mmCIF file of C-alpha atoms (C1' of nucleotides) in Angstrom:
data_model
loop_
_atom_site.group_PDB
_atom_site.id
_atom_site.type_symbol
_atom_site.label_atom_id
_atom_site.label_comp_id
_atom_site.label_asym_id
_atom_site.label_seq_id
_atom_site.Cartn_x
_atom_site.Cartn_y
_atom_site.Cartn_z
ATOM 1 C CA MET A 1 -15.341 -22.220 -2.773
ATOM 2 C CA ASP A 2 -18.215 -19.785 -2.469
ATOM 3 C CA THR A 3 -20.485 -18.943 -5.311
ATOM 4 C CA PRO A 4 -19.707 -15.541 -6.799
ATOM 5 C CA GLU A 5 -22.725 -14.081 -5.022
ATOM 6 C CA GLN A 6 -21.762 -15.543 -1.690
ATOM 7 C CA PHE A 7 -18.243 -14.298 -2.072
ATOM 8 C CA GLN A 8 -19.401 -10.833 -2.953
ATOM 9 C CA GLU A 9 -21.580 -10.712 0.132
ATOM 10 C CA LYS A 10 -18.699 -11.903 2.232
ATOM 11 C CA CYS A 11 -16.437 -9.197 0.854
ATOM 12 C CA ALA A 12 -19.051 -6.569 1.509
ATOM 13 C CA THR A 13 -18.763 -7.252 5.205
ATOM 14 C CA VAL A 14 -14.996 -7.054 5.349
ATOM 15 C CA PHE A 15 -14.697 -3.338 5.698
ATOM 16 C CA HIS A 16 -16.585 -1.309 8.210
ATOM 17 C CA PRO A 17 -15.909 2.419 8.294
ATOM 18 C CA GLU A 18 -15.857 2.385 12.049
ATOM 19 C CA LEU A 19 -12.413 3.632 12.726
ATOM 20 C CA ARG A 20 -13.385 7.201 13.041
ATOM 21 C CA LYS A 21 -16.381 6.440 15.174
ATOM 22 C CA ASN A 22 -14.287 5.736 18.214
ATOM 23 C CA LYS A 23 -12.555 9.104 18.035
ATOM 24 C CA GLU A 24 -9.027 7.810 18.238
ATOM 25 C CA LEU A 25 -7.712 11.002 16.775
ATOM 26 C CA GLU A 26 -5.738 11.605 19.919
ATOM 27 C CA ARG A 27 -4.110 8.229 19.541
ATOM 28 C CA PHE A 28 -3.859 7.900 15.829
ATOM 29 C CA ARG A 29 -1.437 5.105 15.557
ATOM 30 C CA VAL A 30 -3.827 2.608 14.075
ATOM 31 C CA SER A 31 -3.911 -0.412 16.343
ATOM 32 C CA VAL A 32 -2.991 -3.623 14.624
ATOM 33 C CA LYS A 33 -5.385 -5.310 16.999
ATOM 34 C CA ASN A 34 -8.202 -3.581 15.211
ATOM 35 C CA GLU A 35 -9.386 -5.951 12.517
ATOM 36 C CA ASN A 36 -10.634 -3.264 10.209
ATOM 37 C CA ALA A 37 -7.405 -1.334 10.286
ATOM 38 C CA LEU A 38 -5.354 -4.393 9.542
ATOM 39 C CA THR A 39 -7.545 -5.217 6.590
ATOM 40 C CA ILE A 40 -7.257 -1.729 5.161
ATOM 41 C CA ILE A 41 -3.518 -1.874 5.468
ATOM 42 C CA GLU A 42 -3.500 -5.342 4.038
ATOM 43 C CA ALA A 43 -5.468 -4.141 1.047
ATOM 44 C CA LEU A 44 -3.219 -1.143 0.493
ATOM 45 C CA SER A 45 -0.175 -3.379 0.785
ATOM 46 C CA ALA A 46 -1.661 -5.840 -1.655
ATOM 47 C CA LEU A 47 -2.021 -3.136 -4.293
ATOM 48 C CA ALA A 48 1.338 -1.506 -3.561
ATOM 49 C CA GLN A 49 3.280 -3.810 -5.858
ATOM 50 C CA PRO A 50 3.555 -3.441 -9.633
ATOM 51 C CA THR A 51 2.499 -6.895 -10.719
ATOM 52 C CA ARG A 52 -0.377 -7.052 -8.299
ATOM 53 C CA LEU A 53 -1.674 -3.585 -9.119
ATOM 54 C CA GLY A 54 -1.560 -4.480 -12.781
ATOM 55 C CA VAL A 55 -3.398 -7.732 -12.192
ATOM 56 C CA PHE A 56 -6.075 -6.037 -10.134
ATOM 57 C CA ARG A 57 -6.599 -3.393 -12.762
ATOM 58 C CA ALA A 58 -6.917 -5.967 -15.495
ATOM 59 C CA LEU A 59 -9.460 -7.893 -13.471
ATOM 60 C CA VAL A 60 -11.498 -4.772 -12.798
ATOM 61 C CA ALA A 61 -11.400 -3.967 -16.491
ATOM 62 C CA VAL A 62 -13.067 -7.237 -17.461
ATOM 63 C CA GLU A 63 -15.382 -7.572 -14.440
ATOM 64 C CA PRO A 64 -17.634 -9.545 -14.146
ATOM 65 C CA GLN A 65 -15.566 -11.866 -16.320
ATOM 66 C CA ALA A 66 -12.748 -13.862 -14.806
ATOM 67 C CA ILE A 67 -9.209 -14.680 -15.910
ATOM 68 C CA PRO A 68 -7.318 -17.931 -15.248
ATOM 69 C CA ALA A 69 -4.195 -17.810 -13.088
ATOM 70 C CA GLY A 70 -2.005 -19.068 -15.901
ATOM 71 C CA GLU A 71 -3.256 -16.371 -18.221
ATOM 72 C CA LEU A 72 -2.528 -13.731 -15.597
ATOM 73 C CA ALA A 73 0.990 -15.102 -15.243
ATOM 74 C CA ARG A 74 1.624 -15.106 -18.995
ATOM 75 C CA ARG A 75 0.322 -11.612 -19.467
ATOM 76 C CA SER A 76 2.258 -10.314 -16.509
ATOM 77 C CA VAL A 77 5.379 -12.080 -17.788
ATOM 78 C CA VAL A 78 6.165 -13.646 -14.436
ATOM 79 C CA PRO A 79 6.647 -17.314 -13.580
ATOM 80 C CA GLN A 80 3.544 -19.240 -12.690
ATOM 81 C CA ASN A 81 4.465 -19.750 -9.069
ATOM 82 C CA THR A 82 5.284 -16.082 -8.536
ATOM 83 C CA MET A 83 1.857 -15.182 -9.855
ATOM 84 C CA SER A 84 0.313 -17.747 -7.550
ATOM 85 C CA ALA A 85 1.997 -16.094 -4.596
ATOM 86 C CA HIS A 86 0.803 -12.674 -5.739
ATOM 87 C CA LEU A 87 -2.752 -13.881 -6.195
ATOM 88 C CA ALA A 88 -2.650 -15.328 -2.695
ATOM 89 C CA VAL A 89 -1.820 -11.859 -1.380
ATOM 90 C CA LEU A 90 -4.756 -10.345 -3.243
ATOM 91 C CA MET A 91 -6.998 -13.146 -2.019
ATOM 92 C CA ARG A 92 -5.959 -12.634 1.580
ATOM 93 C CA ALA A 93 -6.688 -8.943 1.224
ATOM 94 C CA GLY A 94 -10.125 -9.782 -0.091
ATOM 95 C CA LEU A 95 -9.573 -7.909 -3.340
ATOM 96 C CA VAL A 96 -10.070 -10.907 -5.629
ATOM 97 C CA ALA A 97 -12.200 -14.011 -5.698
ATOM 98 C CA SER A 98 -11.283 -17.344 -7.201
ATOM 99 C CA GLU A 99 -13.169 -20.311 -8.557
ATOM 100 C CA ARG A 100 -11.861 -23.612 -9.862
ATOM 101 C CA ARG A 101 -13.081 -24.742 -13.248
ATOM 102 C CA GLY A 102 -11.502 -28.040 -14.225
ATOM 103 C CA ARG A 103 -7.763 -27.644 -14.139
ATOM 104 C CA SER A 104 -7.929 -23.866 -14.077
ATOM 105 C CA ILE A 105 -8.557 -21.458 -11.286
ATOM 106 C CA LEU A 106 -10.259 -18.303 -12.461
ATOM 107 C CA TYR A 107 -9.849 -15.013 -10.693
ATOM 108 C CA ARG A 108 -12.076 -11.987 -10.702
ATOM 109 C CA ALA A 109 -11.946 -8.646 -8.937
ATOM 110 C CA SER A 110 -14.071 -8.064 -5.872
ATOM 111 C CA LEU A 111 -15.628 -4.691 -6.518
ATOM 112 C CA PRO A 112 -17.384 -4.454 -3.145
ATOM 113 C CA ALA A 113 -14.044 -4.866 -1.396
ATOM 114 C CA PHE A 114 -12.486 -2.273 -3.656
ATOM 115 C CA GLN A 115 -15.408 0.008 -3.004
ATOM 116 C CA ALA A 116 -15.011 -0.455 0.721
ATOM 117 C CA LEU A 117 -11.321 0.341 0.508
ATOM 118 C CA VAL A 118 -11.880 3.563 -1.392
ATOM 119 C CA THR A 119 -14.736 4.452 0.930
ATOM 120 C CA SER A 120 -12.570 3.911 3.936
ATOM 121 C CA LEU A 121 -9.859 6.116 2.495
ATOM 122 C CA VAL A 122 -12.204 8.850 1.352
ATOM 123 C CA ARG A 123 -14.074 8.763 4.622
ATOM 124 C CA ASP A 124 -11.319 10.991 5.883
ATOM 125 C CA CYS A 125 -12.460 13.511 3.390
ATOM 126 C CA CYS A 126 -16.209 13.292 3.879
ATOM 127 C CA ASP A 127 -16.540 12.784 7.570
ATOM 128 C CA GLY A 128 -17.919 16.144 8.548
ATOM 129 C CA ARG A 129 -15.751 17.798 5.951
ATOM 130 C CA PRO A 130 -17.886 17.928 2.790
ATOM 131 C CA GLU A 131 -15.976 20.907 1.479
ATOM 132 C CA LEU A 132 -13.028 18.586 1.126
ATOM 133 C CA CYS A 133 -15.127 15.956 -0.586
ATOM 134 C CA ALA A 134 -16.604 18.098 -3.331
ATOM 135 C CA PRO A 135 -13.403 18.462 -5.376
ATOM 136 C CA LEU A 136 -13.001 14.698 -5.210
ATOM 137 C CA LEU A 137 -16.504 14.100 -6.440
ATOM 138 C CA SER A 138 -16.021 16.544 -9.256
ATOM 139 C CA GLN A 139 -13.384 14.185 -10.630
ATOM 140 C CA PHE A 140 -16.083 11.700 -11.423
ATOM 141 C CA SER A 141 -18.707 14.033 -12.760
ATOM 142 C CA PRO A 142 -18.172 13.179 -16.425
ATOM 143 C CA CYS A 143 -18.841 9.594 -15.514
ATOM 144 C CA HIS A 144 -21.678 10.561 -13.211
ATOM 145 C CA VAL A 145 -23.468 12.911 -15.553
ATOM 146 C CA SER A 146 -23.319 10.562 -18.465
ATOM 147 C CA LYS A 147 -25.572 8.128 -16.646
ATOM 148 C CA GLY A 148 -27.647 10.475 -14.536
ATOM 149 C CA ALA A 149 -27.227 8.013 -11.725
ATOM 150 C CA LEU A 150 -27.736 10.485 -8.900
ATOM 151 C CA PRO A 151 -29.484 8.531 -6.152
ATOM 152 C CA MET B 1 10.877 24.696 1.165
ATOM 153 C CA ASP B 2 7.917 25.663 -1.026
ATOM 154 C CA THR B 3 5.104 27.817 0.173
ATOM 155 C CA PRO B 4 1.974 25.807 0.891
ATOM 156 C CA GLU B 5 0.448 27.007 -2.352
ATOM 157 C CA GLN B 6 3.479 26.127 -4.402
ATOM 158 C CA PHE B 7 3.631 22.720 -2.825
ATOM 159 C CA GLN B 8 -0.017 22.068 -3.516
ATOM 160 C CA GLU B 9 0.464 22.932 -7.161
ATOM 161 C CA LYS B 10 3.471 20.679 -7.339
ATOM 162 C CA CYS B 11 1.522 17.779 -5.857
ATOM 163 C CA ALA B 12 -1.296 18.321 -8.296
ATOM 164 C CA THR B 13 1.024 17.466 -11.131
ATOM 165 C CA VAL B 14 2.360 14.285 -9.610
ATOM 166 C CA PHE B 15 -0.359 11.952 -10.747
ATOM 167 C CA HIS B 16 -1.583 11.706 -14.280
ATOM 168 C CA PRO B 17 -4.266 9.144 -15.028
ATOM 169 C CA GLU B 18 -2.529 8.128 -18.203
ATOM 170 C CA LEU B 19 -1.866 4.516 -17.560
ATOM 171 C CA ARG B 20 -5.002 3.302 -19.179
ATOM 172 C CA LYS B 21 -4.584 5.554 -22.161
ATOM 173 C CA ASN B 22 -1.811 3.495 -23.611
ATOM 174 C CA LYS B 23 -3.878 0.301 -23.611
ATOM 175 C CA GLU B 24 -1.345 -1.854 -21.798
ATOM 176 C CA LEU B 25 -4.076 -4.218 -20.755
ATOM 177 C CA GLU B 26 -2.317 -6.957 -22.650
ATOM 178 C CA ARG B 27 0.802 -6.311 -20.687
ATOM 179 C CA PHE B 28 -0.529 -5.316 -17.351
ATOM 180 C CA ARG B 29 2.495 -5.707 -15.244
ATOM 181 C CA VAL B 30 2.942 -2.058 -14.402
ATOM 182 C CA SER B 31 6.370 -1.025 -15.569
ATOM 183 C CA VAL B 32 8.535 0.444 -12.875
ATOM 184 C CA LYS B 33 10.048 2.603 -15.547
ATOM 185 C CA ASN B 34 6.745 4.417 -15.746
ATOM 186 C CA GLU B 35 6.968 7.333 -13.362
ATOM 187 C CA ASN B 36 3.279 7.536 -12.698
ATOM 188 C CA ALA B 37 2.987 3.901 -11.771
ATOM 189 C CA LEU B 38 5.904 4.072 -9.387
ATOM 190 C CA THR B 39 4.372 7.068 -7.667
ATOM 191 C CA ILE B 40 1.032 5.370 -7.265
ATOM 192 C CA ILE B 41 2.719 2.363 -5.751
ATOM 193 C CA GLU B 42 4.838 4.587 -3.607
ATOM 194 C CA ALA B 43 1.741 6.330 -2.316
ATOM 195 C CA LEU B 44 -0.063 3.070 -1.625
ATOM 196 C CA SER B 45 3.010 1.743 0.153
ATOM 197 C CA ALA B 46 3.297 4.904 2.181
ATOM 198 C CA LEU B 47 -0.224 4.469 3.513
ATOM 199 C CA ALA B 48 0.086 0.697 3.997
ATOM 200 C CA GLN B 49 1.621 0.959 7.445
ATOM 201 C CA PRO B 50 -0.318 1.559 10.671
ATOM 202 C CA THR B 51 1.575 4.535 12.034
ATOM 203 C CA ARG B 52 1.730 6.277 8.712
ATOM 204 C CA LEU B 53 -1.934 5.711 7.897
ATOM 205 C CA GLY B 54 -2.837 7.079 11.291
ATOM 206 C CA VAL B 55 -0.641 10.124 10.808
ATOM 207 C CA PHE B 56 -2.079 10.821 7.391
ATOM 208 C CA ARG B 57 -5.612 10.550 8.681
ATOM 209 C CA ALA B 58 -4.900 12.911 11.532
ATOM 210 C CA LEU B 59 -3.383 15.428 9.172
ATOM 211 C CA VAL B 60 -6.360 15.220 6.826
ATOM 212 C CA ALA B 61 -8.661 15.705 9.800
ATOM 213 C CA VAL B 62 -7.095 19.044 10.723
ATOM 214 C CA GLU B 63 -6.313 20.278 7.193
ATOM 215 C CA PRO B 64 -5.425 23.053 6.454
ATOM 216 C CA GLN B 65 -3.793 23.196 9.840
ATOM 217 C CA ALA B 66 -0.431 21.581 10.374
ATOM 218 C CA ILE B 67 1.039 19.467 13.159
ATOM 219 C CA PRO B 68 4.697 19.492 14.326
ATOM 220 C CA ALA B 69 6.755 16.332 13.901
ATOM 221 C CA GLY B 70 7.316 16.002 17.627
ATOM 222 C CA GLU B 71 3.593 16.179 18.293
ATOM 223 C CA LEU B 72 2.954 13.499 15.691
ATOM 224 C CA ALA B 73 5.547 11.298 17.375
ATOM 225 C CA ARG B 74 4.063 11.780 20.843
ATOM 226 C CA ARG B 75 0.550 11.117 19.705
ATOM 227 C CA SER B 76 1.596 8.070 17.750
ATOM 228 C CA VAL B 77 3.588 6.832 20.729
ATOM 229 C CA VAL B 78 6.688 6.139 18.652
ATOM 230 C CA PRO B 79 10.222 7.462 19.138
ATOM 231 C CA GLN B 80 11.019 10.747 17.484
ATOM 232 C CA ASN B 81 13.425 9.314 14.979
ATOM 233 C CA THR B 82 11.029 6.572 13.916
ATOM 234 C CA MET B 83 8.416 9.201 13.221
ATOM 235 C CA SER B 84 10.953 11.184 11.262
ATOM 236 C CA ALA B 85 11.625 8.162 9.083
ATOM 237 C CA HIS B 86 7.876 7.608 8.573
ATOM 238 C CA LEU B 87 7.308 11.234 7.662
ATOM 239 C CA ALA B 88 10.107 10.989 5.139
ATOM 240 C CA VAL B 89 8.237 8.125 3.478
ATOM 241 C CA LEU B 90 5.051 10.179 3.308
ATOM 242 C CA MET B 91 7.015 13.136 1.979
ATOM 243 C CA ARG B 92 8.652 11.064 -0.732
ATOM 244 C CA ALA B 93 5.246 9.808 -1.749
ATOM 245 C CA GLY B 94 4.031 13.374 -1.971
ATOM 246 C CA LEU B 95 1.233 12.814 0.526
ATOM 247 C CA VAL B 96 2.405 15.405 3.034
ATOM 248 C CA ALA B 97 4.078 18.782 2.947
ATOM 249 C CA SER B 98 6.424 20.212 5.535
ATOM 250 C CA GLU B 99 7.480 23.660 6.611
ATOM 251 C CA ARG B 100 10.006 24.706 9.203
ATOM 252 C CA ARG B 101 8.898 27.188 11.802
ATOM 253 C CA GLY B 102 11.701 27.949 14.229
ATOM 254 C CA ARG B 103 12.827 24.722 15.785
ATOM 255 C CA SER B 104 9.753 22.814 14.653
ATOM 256 C CA ILE B 105 8.880 21.289 11.360
ATOM 257 C CA LEU B 106 5.159 21.308 10.731
ATOM 258 C CA TYR B 107 3.476 18.750 8.530
ATOM 259 C CA ARG B 108 0.187 18.948 6.712
ATOM 260 C CA ALA B 109 -1.649 16.615 4.384
ATOM 261 C CA SER B 110 -1.519 17.199 0.665
ATOM 262 C CA LEU B 111 -5.120 16.809 -0.397
ATOM 263 C CA PRO B 112 -4.429 17.202 -4.112
ATOM 264 C CA ALA B 113 -2.045 14.283 -3.975
ATOM 265 C CA PHE B 114 -4.564 12.233 -2.034
ATOM 266 C CA GLN B 115 -7.223 13.189 -4.535
ATOM 267 C CA ALA B 116 -4.982 12.140 -7.378
ATOM 268 C CA LEU B 117 -4.321 8.810 -5.716
ATOM 269 C CA VAL B 118 -7.991 8.047 -5.226
ATOM 270 C CA THR B 119 -8.745 9.261 -8.733
ATOM 271 C CA SER B 120 -6.107 7.011 -10.150
ATOM 272 C CA LEU B 121 -7.508 4.040 -8.274
ATOM 273 C CA VAL B 122 -11.117 4.755 -9.110
ATOM 274 C CA ARG B 123 -10.275 5.446 -12.727
ATOM 275 C CA ASP B 124 -10.462 1.712 -13.121
ATOM 276 C CA CYS B 125 -14.072 1.962 -12.200
ATOM 277 C CA CYS B 126 -15.085 4.967 -14.243
ATOM 278 C CA ASP B 127 -13.120 4.539 -17.398
ATOM 279 C CA GLY B 128 -15.903 3.591 -19.754
ATOM 280 C CA ARG B 129 -17.599 1.661 -16.985
ATOM 281 C CA PRO B 130 -19.961 4.126 -15.309
ATOM 282 C CA GLU B 131 -22.218 1.342 -14.119
ATOM 283 C CA LEU B 132 -19.373 0.305 -11.881
ATOM 284 C CA CYS B 133 -18.855 3.833 -10.663
ATOM 285 C CA ALA B 134 -22.398 4.597 -9.566
ATOM 286 C CA PRO B 135 -22.373 2.366 -6.463
ATOM 287 C CA LEU B 136 -19.127 4.006 -5.405
ATOM 288 C CA LEU B 137 -20.540 7.474 -5.811
ATOM 289 C CA SER B 138 -23.601 6.524 -3.822
ATOM 290 C CA GLN B 139 -21.313 6.061 -0.847
ATOM 291 C CA PHE B 140 -20.718 9.770 -0.786
ATOM 292 C CA SER B 141 -24.238 10.941 -1.408
ATOM 293 C CA PRO B 142 -24.987 11.873 2.228
ATOM 294 C CA CYS B 143 -21.985 14.142 2.104
ATOM 295 C CA HIS B 144 -22.834 15.300 -1.370
ATOM 296 C CA VAL B 145 -26.458 16.121 -0.735
ATOM 297 C CA SER B 146 -25.754 18.051 2.409
ATOM 298 C CA LYS B 147 -23.859 20.654 0.459
ATOM 299 C CA GLY B 148 -25.581 20.507 -2.898
ATOM 300 C CA ALA B 149 -22.186 20.728 -4.455
ATOM 301 C CA LEU B 150 -23.047 19.013 -7.719
ATOM 302 C CA PRO B 151 -20.888 20.735 -10.307
ATOM 303 C "C1'" DT C 1 29.187 31.860 23.128
ATOM 304 C "C1'" DA C 2 27.084 28.144 25.651
ATOM 305 C "C1'" DC C 3 23.237 25.611 26.447
ATOM 306 C "C1'" DA C 4 18.520 24.002 25.196
ATOM 307 C "C1'" DT C 5 15.113 22.281 22.104
ATOM 308 C "C1'" DA C 6 13.411 20.050 17.830
ATOM 309 C "C1'" DT C 7 14.163 16.920 14.371
ATOM 310 C "C1'" DA C 8 16.814 14.730 10.606
ATOM 311 C "C1'" DT C 9 20.276 11.280 9.736
ATOM 312 C "C1'" DC C 10 23.346 7.377 10.732
ATOM 313 C "C1'" DC C 11 23.825 2.761 11.842
ATOM 314 C "C1'" DA C 12 22.790 -1.866 12.900
ATOM 315 C "C1'" DC C 13 19.559 -5.343 13.785
ATOM 316 C "C1'" DT C 14 15.299 -7.887 12.950
ATOM 317 C "C1'" DA C 15 11.391 -8.905 10.342
ATOM 318 C "C1'" DA C 16 8.921 -8.983 6.146
ATOM 319 C "C1'" DT C 17 8.558 -9.226 1.225
ATOM 320 C "C1'" DC C 18 9.728 -10.664 -3.347
ATOM 321 C "C1'" DT C 19 11.378 -13.997 -6.481
ATOM 322 C "C1'" DG C 20 12.046 -18.301 -8.795
ATOM 323 C "C1'" DG C 21 13.518 -23.392 -9.028
ATOM 324 C "C1'" DA C 22 11.647 -27.579 -7.316
ATOM 325 C "C1'" DT C 23 7.958 -30.216 -5.785
ATOM 326 C "C1'" DA C 24 3.182 -31.376 -4.412
ATOM 327 C "C1'" DT C 25 -1.644 -31.366 -5.436
ATOM 328 C "C1'" DA C 26 -5.863 -31.224 -8.283
ATOM 329 C "C1'" DT C 27 -8.160 -32.188 -12.484
ATOM 330 C "C1'" DG C 28 -8.609 -33.925 -17.381
ATOM 331 C "C1'" DG C 29 -8.094 -37.345 -20.997
ATOM 332 C "C1'" DA C 30 -6.677 -41.586 -23.282
ATOM 333 C "C1'" DT D 1 -4.002 -46.495 -14.627
ATOM 334 C "C1'" DC D 2 -0.777 -43.517 -16.688
ATOM 335 C "C1'" DC D 3 0.378 -39.303 -18.533
ATOM 336 C "C1'" DA D 4 -0.641 -34.339 -19.223
ATOM 337 C "C1'" DT D 5 -2.016 -29.895 -17.720
ATOM 338 C "C1'" DA D 6 -2.850 -26.208 -14.291
ATOM 339 C "C1'" DT D 7 -1.642 -24.225 -10.180
ATOM 340 C "C1'" DA D 8 -0.603 -24.177 -5.196
ATOM 341 C "C1'" DT D 9 3.078 -24.878 -1.941
ATOM 342 C "C1'" DC D 10 7.827 -25.483 -0.315
ATOM 343 C "C1'" DC D 11 12.228 -23.674 0.201
ATOM 344 C "C1'" DA D 12 16.053 -20.650 0.074
ATOM 345 C "C1'" DG D 13 18.323 -16.513 -1.209
ATOM 346 C "C1'" DA D 14 18.245 -11.579 -2.010
ATOM 347 C "C1'" DT D 15 16.220 -7.342 -1.113
ATOM 348 C "C1'" DT D 16 13.470 -4.107 1.306
ATOM 349 C "C1'" DA D 17 11.054 -2.219 5.283
ATOM 350 C "C1'" DG D 18 10.558 -1.123 10.128
ATOM 351 C "C1'" DT D 19 12.604 0.024 14.433
ATOM 352 C "C1'" DG D 20 15.268 2.416 17.879
ATOM 353 C "C1'" DG D 21 19.796 4.024 20.137
ATOM 354 C "C1'" DA D 22 23.223 7.309 18.997
ATOM 355 C "C1'" DT D 23 24.642 11.268 16.688
ATOM 356 C "C1'" DA D 24 24.404 15.326 13.660
ATOM 357 C "C1'" DT D 25 22.083 19.446 12.275
ATOM 358 C "C1'" DA D 26 19.059 23.497 12.706
ATOM 359 C "C1'" DT D 27 17.046 26.984 15.452
ATOM 360 C "C1'" DG D 28 16.058 29.576 19.893
ATOM 361 C "C1'" DT D 29 17.465 31.911 24.150
ATOM 362 C "C1'" DA D 30 20.199 33.809 27.802
#
DNA sequence: TACATATATCCACTAATCTGGATATATGGA
DNA sequence: TCCATATATCCAGATTAGTGGATATATGTA
């Protein structure tokens, strides 16, 4: 099991917004042989299920804290083994990280992976089309302005 | 069939970032009885398939232009009826709009719906947690700066 | 009206996903 | 060492998703 830092670095390398670099617009069925594409789809699939979306949201909400698997199961009101299966899906998609502490395994959200997913999706908007991006950015301006975090 | 403008307005009302308003963090299995949650999951599911993700990307790339169903099928290298089924999924998720012109049915991306999806996802980041949002925003700064579109 | 073109729908098959009881594995404590 | 606790894994059944041939429907043209 990686340290949290190591895991975060690993997740940061999962997604590479390279899809649009190879100009496959003429053949836009995303090839499943393309690692990046499969990972994006895997991540979308992982979140496209009620229990898993709820779990991911809860983990993001408490980040950088972690929640034990059993606790996630209880709060989701699903059997322990079902939650284990769900967490495995999120793990495989790189959206969560886990760490064993005694008898418990704690899970936390991987924000870099989430960031990469959103970036990959929004890339469609920004890539040479800033006029499409601006309305999207405006959604976050209350958050943005409040911290004056403009780089 | 709605006009493009009417359809865009309709899509803009599909997503409401209300989930986190009702403080269901203690019960974070997203209820399928909640319309908004089902739509988010439907949208994620719709994009979590290679052909459909590719189609959506292509449509976003040419927005506000539209592409006929047959053209989408040819360029995706899938049979016509398979593409029709995929487009139906995207339609049901509200991510695309269609309009018949003669024998063809043209499809275009619904950017408001896409925006709402991303907003809903990123809401997890921004909602009272701007320090989590800033790194995400920095991803778009090249795009942002180039147009000086800060609201 | 007949034929052509474009695309949705039907239908059936296969594969994948979800779910939960049962069991295996890992760790803690007496 | 034995028992308890936490959770992953196994297994099977039910459900859903993806796919493509065949057919139905909608529109265009002569």
